[in-house]
XYZ file of C-alpha atoms in Angstrom:
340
model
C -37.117 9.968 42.635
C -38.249 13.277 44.100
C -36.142 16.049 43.907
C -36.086 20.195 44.891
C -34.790 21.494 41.672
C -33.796 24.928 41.057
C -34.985 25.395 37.611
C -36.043 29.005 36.787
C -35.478 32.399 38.617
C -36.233 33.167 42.214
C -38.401 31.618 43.642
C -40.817 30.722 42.078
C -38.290 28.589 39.916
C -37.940 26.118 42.721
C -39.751 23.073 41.397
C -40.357 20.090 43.773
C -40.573 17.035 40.716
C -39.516 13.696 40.125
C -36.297 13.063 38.076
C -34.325 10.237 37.194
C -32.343 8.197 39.896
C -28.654 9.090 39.401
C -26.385 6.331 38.179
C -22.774 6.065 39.433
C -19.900 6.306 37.170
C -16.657 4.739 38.035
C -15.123 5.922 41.358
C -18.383 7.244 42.401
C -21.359 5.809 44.934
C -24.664 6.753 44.987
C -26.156 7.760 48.416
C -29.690 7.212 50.075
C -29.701 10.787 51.435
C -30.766 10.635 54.434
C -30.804 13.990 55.665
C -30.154 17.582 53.885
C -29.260 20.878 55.318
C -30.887 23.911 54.335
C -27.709 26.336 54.030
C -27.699 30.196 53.398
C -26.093 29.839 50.213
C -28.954 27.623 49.204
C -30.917 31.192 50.370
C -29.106 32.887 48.131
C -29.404 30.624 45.235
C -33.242 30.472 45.472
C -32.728 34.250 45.338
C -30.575 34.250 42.479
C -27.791 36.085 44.250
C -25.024 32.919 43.658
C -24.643 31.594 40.336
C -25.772 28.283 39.848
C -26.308 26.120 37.185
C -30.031 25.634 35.856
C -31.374 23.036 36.142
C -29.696 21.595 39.233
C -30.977 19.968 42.241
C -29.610 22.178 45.306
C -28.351 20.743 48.891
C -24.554 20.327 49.485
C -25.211 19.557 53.152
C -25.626 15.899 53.637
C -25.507 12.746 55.495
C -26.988 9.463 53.974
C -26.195 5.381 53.097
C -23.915 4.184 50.386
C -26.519 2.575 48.178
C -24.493 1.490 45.025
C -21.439 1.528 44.239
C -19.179 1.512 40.693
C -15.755 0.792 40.355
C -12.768 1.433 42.809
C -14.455 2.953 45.771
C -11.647 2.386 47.910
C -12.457 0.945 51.737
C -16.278 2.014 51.434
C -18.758 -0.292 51.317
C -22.728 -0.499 50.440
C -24.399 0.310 53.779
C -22.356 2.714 55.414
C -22.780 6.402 56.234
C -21.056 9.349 54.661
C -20.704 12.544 54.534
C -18.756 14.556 52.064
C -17.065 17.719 50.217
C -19.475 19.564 48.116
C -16.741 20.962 45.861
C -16.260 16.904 44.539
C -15.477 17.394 41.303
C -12.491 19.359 40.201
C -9.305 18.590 38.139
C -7.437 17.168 40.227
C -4.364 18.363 38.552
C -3.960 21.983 39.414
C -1.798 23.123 42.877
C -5.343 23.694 45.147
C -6.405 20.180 44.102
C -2.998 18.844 44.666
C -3.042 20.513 48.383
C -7.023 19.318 49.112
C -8.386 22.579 48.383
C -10.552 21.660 46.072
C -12.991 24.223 46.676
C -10.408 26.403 45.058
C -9.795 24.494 41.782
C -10.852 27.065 39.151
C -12.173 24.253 37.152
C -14.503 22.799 40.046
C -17.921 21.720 40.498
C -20.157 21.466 43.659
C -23.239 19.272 44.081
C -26.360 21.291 44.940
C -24.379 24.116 42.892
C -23.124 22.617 39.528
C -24.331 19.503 39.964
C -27.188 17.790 41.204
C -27.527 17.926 44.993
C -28.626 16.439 48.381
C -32.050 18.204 48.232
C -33.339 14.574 46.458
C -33.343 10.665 47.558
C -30.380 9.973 46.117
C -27.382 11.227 45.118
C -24.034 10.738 43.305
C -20.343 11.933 44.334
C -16.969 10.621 44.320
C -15.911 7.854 46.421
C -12.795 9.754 47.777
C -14.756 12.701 49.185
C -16.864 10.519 51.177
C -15.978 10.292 55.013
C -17.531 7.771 56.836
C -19.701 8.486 59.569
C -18.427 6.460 63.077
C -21.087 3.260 63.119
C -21.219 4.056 66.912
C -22.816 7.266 66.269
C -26.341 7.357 68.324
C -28.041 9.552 65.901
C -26.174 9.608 62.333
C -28.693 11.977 61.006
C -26.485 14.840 62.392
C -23.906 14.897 60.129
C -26.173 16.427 58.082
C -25.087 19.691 59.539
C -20.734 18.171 59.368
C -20.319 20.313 56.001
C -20.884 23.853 57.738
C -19.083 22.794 61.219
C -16.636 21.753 59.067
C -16.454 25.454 57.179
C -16.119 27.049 60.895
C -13.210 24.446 61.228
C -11.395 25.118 58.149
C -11.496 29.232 59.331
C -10.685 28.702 62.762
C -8.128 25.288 62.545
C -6.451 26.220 59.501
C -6.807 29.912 58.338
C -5.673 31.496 61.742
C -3.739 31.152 64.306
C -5.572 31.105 68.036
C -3.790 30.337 71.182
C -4.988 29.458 74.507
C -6.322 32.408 76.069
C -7.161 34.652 73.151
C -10.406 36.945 73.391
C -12.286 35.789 70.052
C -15.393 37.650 69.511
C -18.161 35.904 67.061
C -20.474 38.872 65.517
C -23.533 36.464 64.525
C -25.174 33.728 66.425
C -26.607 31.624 63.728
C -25.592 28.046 62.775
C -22.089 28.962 61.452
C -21.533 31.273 64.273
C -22.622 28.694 66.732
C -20.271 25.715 65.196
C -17.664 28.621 65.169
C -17.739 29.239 68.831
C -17.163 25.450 69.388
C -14.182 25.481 67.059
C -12.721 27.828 68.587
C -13.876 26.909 72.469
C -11.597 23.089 71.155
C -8.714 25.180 70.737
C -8.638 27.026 74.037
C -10.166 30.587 73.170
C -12.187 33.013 74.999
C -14.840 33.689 73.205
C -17.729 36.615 73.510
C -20.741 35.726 70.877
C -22.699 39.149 69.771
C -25.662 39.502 68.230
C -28.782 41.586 68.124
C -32.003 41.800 70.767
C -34.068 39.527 68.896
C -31.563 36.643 69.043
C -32.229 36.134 72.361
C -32.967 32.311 71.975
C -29.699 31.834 69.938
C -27.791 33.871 72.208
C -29.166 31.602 74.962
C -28.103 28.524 72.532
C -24.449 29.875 72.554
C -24.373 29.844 76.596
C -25.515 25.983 76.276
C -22.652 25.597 73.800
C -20.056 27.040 75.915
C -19.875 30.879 75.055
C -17.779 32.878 78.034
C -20.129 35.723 77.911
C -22.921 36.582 75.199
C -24.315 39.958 74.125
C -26.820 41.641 72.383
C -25.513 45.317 72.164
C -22.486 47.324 71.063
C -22.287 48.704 74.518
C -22.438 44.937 76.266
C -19.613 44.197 73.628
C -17.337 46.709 74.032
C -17.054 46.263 77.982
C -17.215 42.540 77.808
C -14.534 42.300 75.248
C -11.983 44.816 77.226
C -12.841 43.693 80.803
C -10.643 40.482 79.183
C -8.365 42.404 76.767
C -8.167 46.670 77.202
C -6.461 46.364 73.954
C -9.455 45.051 72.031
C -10.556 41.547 71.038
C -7.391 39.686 69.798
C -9.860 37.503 67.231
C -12.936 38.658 65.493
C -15.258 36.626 63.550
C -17.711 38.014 61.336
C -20.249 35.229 60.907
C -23.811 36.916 59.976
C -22.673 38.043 56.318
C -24.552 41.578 57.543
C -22.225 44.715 56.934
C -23.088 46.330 60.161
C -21.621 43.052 61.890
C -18.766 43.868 59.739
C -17.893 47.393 61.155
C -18.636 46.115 64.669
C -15.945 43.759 64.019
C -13.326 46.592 62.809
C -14.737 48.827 66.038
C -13.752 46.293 68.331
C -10.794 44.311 67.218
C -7.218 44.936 68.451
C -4.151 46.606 66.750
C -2.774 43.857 64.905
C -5.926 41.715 65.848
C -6.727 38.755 63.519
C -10.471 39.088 61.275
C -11.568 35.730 59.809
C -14.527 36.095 57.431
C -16.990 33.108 57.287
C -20.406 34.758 56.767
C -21.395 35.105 53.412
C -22.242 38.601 51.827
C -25.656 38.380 49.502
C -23.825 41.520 47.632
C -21.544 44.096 47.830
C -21.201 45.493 50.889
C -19.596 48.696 51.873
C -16.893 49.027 54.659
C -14.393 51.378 56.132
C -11.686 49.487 54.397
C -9.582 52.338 56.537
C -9.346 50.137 59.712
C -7.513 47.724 58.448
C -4.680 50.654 57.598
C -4.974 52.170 60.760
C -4.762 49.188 62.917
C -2.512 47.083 60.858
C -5.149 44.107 61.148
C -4.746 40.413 59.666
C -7.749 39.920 57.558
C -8.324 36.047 56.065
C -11.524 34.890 55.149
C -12.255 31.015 54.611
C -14.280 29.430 51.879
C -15.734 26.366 52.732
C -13.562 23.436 53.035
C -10.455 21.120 51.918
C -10.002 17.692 52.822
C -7.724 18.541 55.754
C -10.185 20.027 57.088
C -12.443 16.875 57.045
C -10.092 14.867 58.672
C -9.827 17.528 62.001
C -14.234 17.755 61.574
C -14.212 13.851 61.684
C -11.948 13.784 64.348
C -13.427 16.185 66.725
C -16.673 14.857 66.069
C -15.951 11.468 66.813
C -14.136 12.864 69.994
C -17.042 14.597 71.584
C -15.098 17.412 71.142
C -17.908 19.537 69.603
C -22.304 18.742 69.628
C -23.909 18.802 66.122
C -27.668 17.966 67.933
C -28.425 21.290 69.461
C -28.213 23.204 66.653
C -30.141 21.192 64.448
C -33.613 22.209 65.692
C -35.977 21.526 62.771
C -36.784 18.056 60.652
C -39.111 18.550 57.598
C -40.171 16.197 54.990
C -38.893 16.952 51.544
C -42.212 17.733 50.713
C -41.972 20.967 52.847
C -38.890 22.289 52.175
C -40.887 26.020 51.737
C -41.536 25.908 55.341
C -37.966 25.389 55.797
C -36.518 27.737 53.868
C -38.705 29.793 55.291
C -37.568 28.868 58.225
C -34.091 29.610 57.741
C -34.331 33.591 55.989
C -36.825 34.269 59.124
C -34.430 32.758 61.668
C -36.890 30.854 63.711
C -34.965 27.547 63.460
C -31.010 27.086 63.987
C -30.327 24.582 61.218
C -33.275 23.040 59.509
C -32.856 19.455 57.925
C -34.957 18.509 55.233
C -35.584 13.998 54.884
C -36.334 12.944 51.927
């Protein structure tokens, strides 16, 4: 089968090569990906700035067909869709596991990380991380992109705590920040997305998406955010993984204002670490997901309640997944799929 393996350093250790088709072991299915999202982390990995193993096929994003199965699979069944948790195998043992945060098992293992990925025509995972997609679904191929709405979901469901009427500002309007303005639009918020001059187009995505008011300068923020509050933003979420978008966060936030942290930082980043001293601030970050979280992602997806298809704005054959990366670190596509 063909496969994008990450094989050497940077880029140029990006291979594009046929491999073996994976065979599942017992409990696990192996999936006709049919879709693959090209994430930031995957960004970083080509860059060597996240650890991953070498040589593994990247991808965690996903959506594809139950192809095989081996074992107990539980209610699954050859020819549905799924989607799933990256961070699939893990102990199962220790107290994250034990909770569904199996992201934070010290002892875990994500595909497209650790183990072979979605970047490929097929792929293998555990049965139990699978969530099927509804068969009623008019274009399935968008749950490609369920693994990062489902990271803004775990931040803004489960990490915080928003109310009806809070002033939530998003610093970053790229695909995370986007699926975080709909999480927190389901739960009531008002929410101001910020970003720079030349993200006009995603700026103008955000308005289609439901954003109260969107800006594009520190000055637009600052009176947009205290026409609602004079206090200061009540949320702040710092979605770009940029440290200037980081102290525009502590500039604008409240006294005892809530920061949630779902952009991820390429390095170390440096911060007045001050502000959250002075202002007595909550500060939380979220990483990635836990099967809770699935459960509220499948749920408001099925509901209507948030809209996977604007965002994804670019399909690509396997074949060019450089123009898609590309793609993604230029920021001249909102979420770029890659078919196999």
């Amino acid at each position: 089968m063909k496969a994008l393996v990450k094989e050497g350093k940077g880029r140029e250790g990006m291979v594009l090569k046929d491999i073996p088709v994976p065979e599942p072991e017992p409990g696990e299915v192996r999936i006709a990906i049919k879709a693959a999202g090209i994430c930031g982390s995957d960004i970083h990995a080509m860059l060597d700035e996240r650890k991953t193993a070498l040589p593994v096929v990247l991808g965690h994003e996903f959506v594809g067909m139950i192809e095989k199965m081996c074992g107990d699979c539980g209610d699954l069944k050859v020819g549905d869709w799924v989607t799933g948790i990256p961070a699939c195998y893990n102990c199962g043992e220790c107290i994250y596991c034990q909770k569904g945060e199996v992201t934070l098992c010290p002892d875990h293992k994500s595909v497209g990380v650790f183990k072979n990925g979605s970047m490929a025509e097929y792929m293998v995972m555990p049965a139990k991380f699978c969530y099927k997609v509804a068969e009623d679904s008019e274009d399935k191929i968008n749950y490609a992109a369920a693994e990062p709405l489902a990271c803004a979901v775990r931040g803004v469901y489960e990490r915080i705590d928003v109310k009806p009427g809070d002033v939530a500002v998003v610093s970053g309007p790229g695909a995370v920040g986007l699926f975080t303005l709909q999480a927190l639009k389901s739960r009531g918020a008002y929410v101001i997305v910020s970003g720079l001059p030349a993200d006009h187009h995603r700026l103008e995505m955000a308005k289609r998406l439901g954003a109260d008011r969107v800006v594009d300068s520190f000055e637009q923020l600052q009176e947009a955010v205290y026409a609602k509050n004079p206090e200061g933003a009540d949320i702040v979420c710092e979605a770009s993984g940029a440290a200037p978008s980081l102290d525009v966060c502590f500039r604008i936030i409240k006294i005892h204002g809530t920061l949630l942290q779902i952009g991820m930082y390429g390095s170390d980043i440096k911060c007045n670490f001050n502000t959250l001293f002075d202002k007595e601030l909550y500060v939380t970050s979220t990483n990635s997901t836990a099967t809770t979280t699935w459960e509220i992602t499948m749920d408001l997806l099925n509901k209507c309640k948030v809209d996977l298809s604007p965002i994804i704005s670019l399909k690509l054959p396997l074949e060019e997944w450089e123009k898609g990366f590309d793609a993604t670190i230029n920021k001249t596509a909102f979420k770029v799929l890659l078919i196999p």
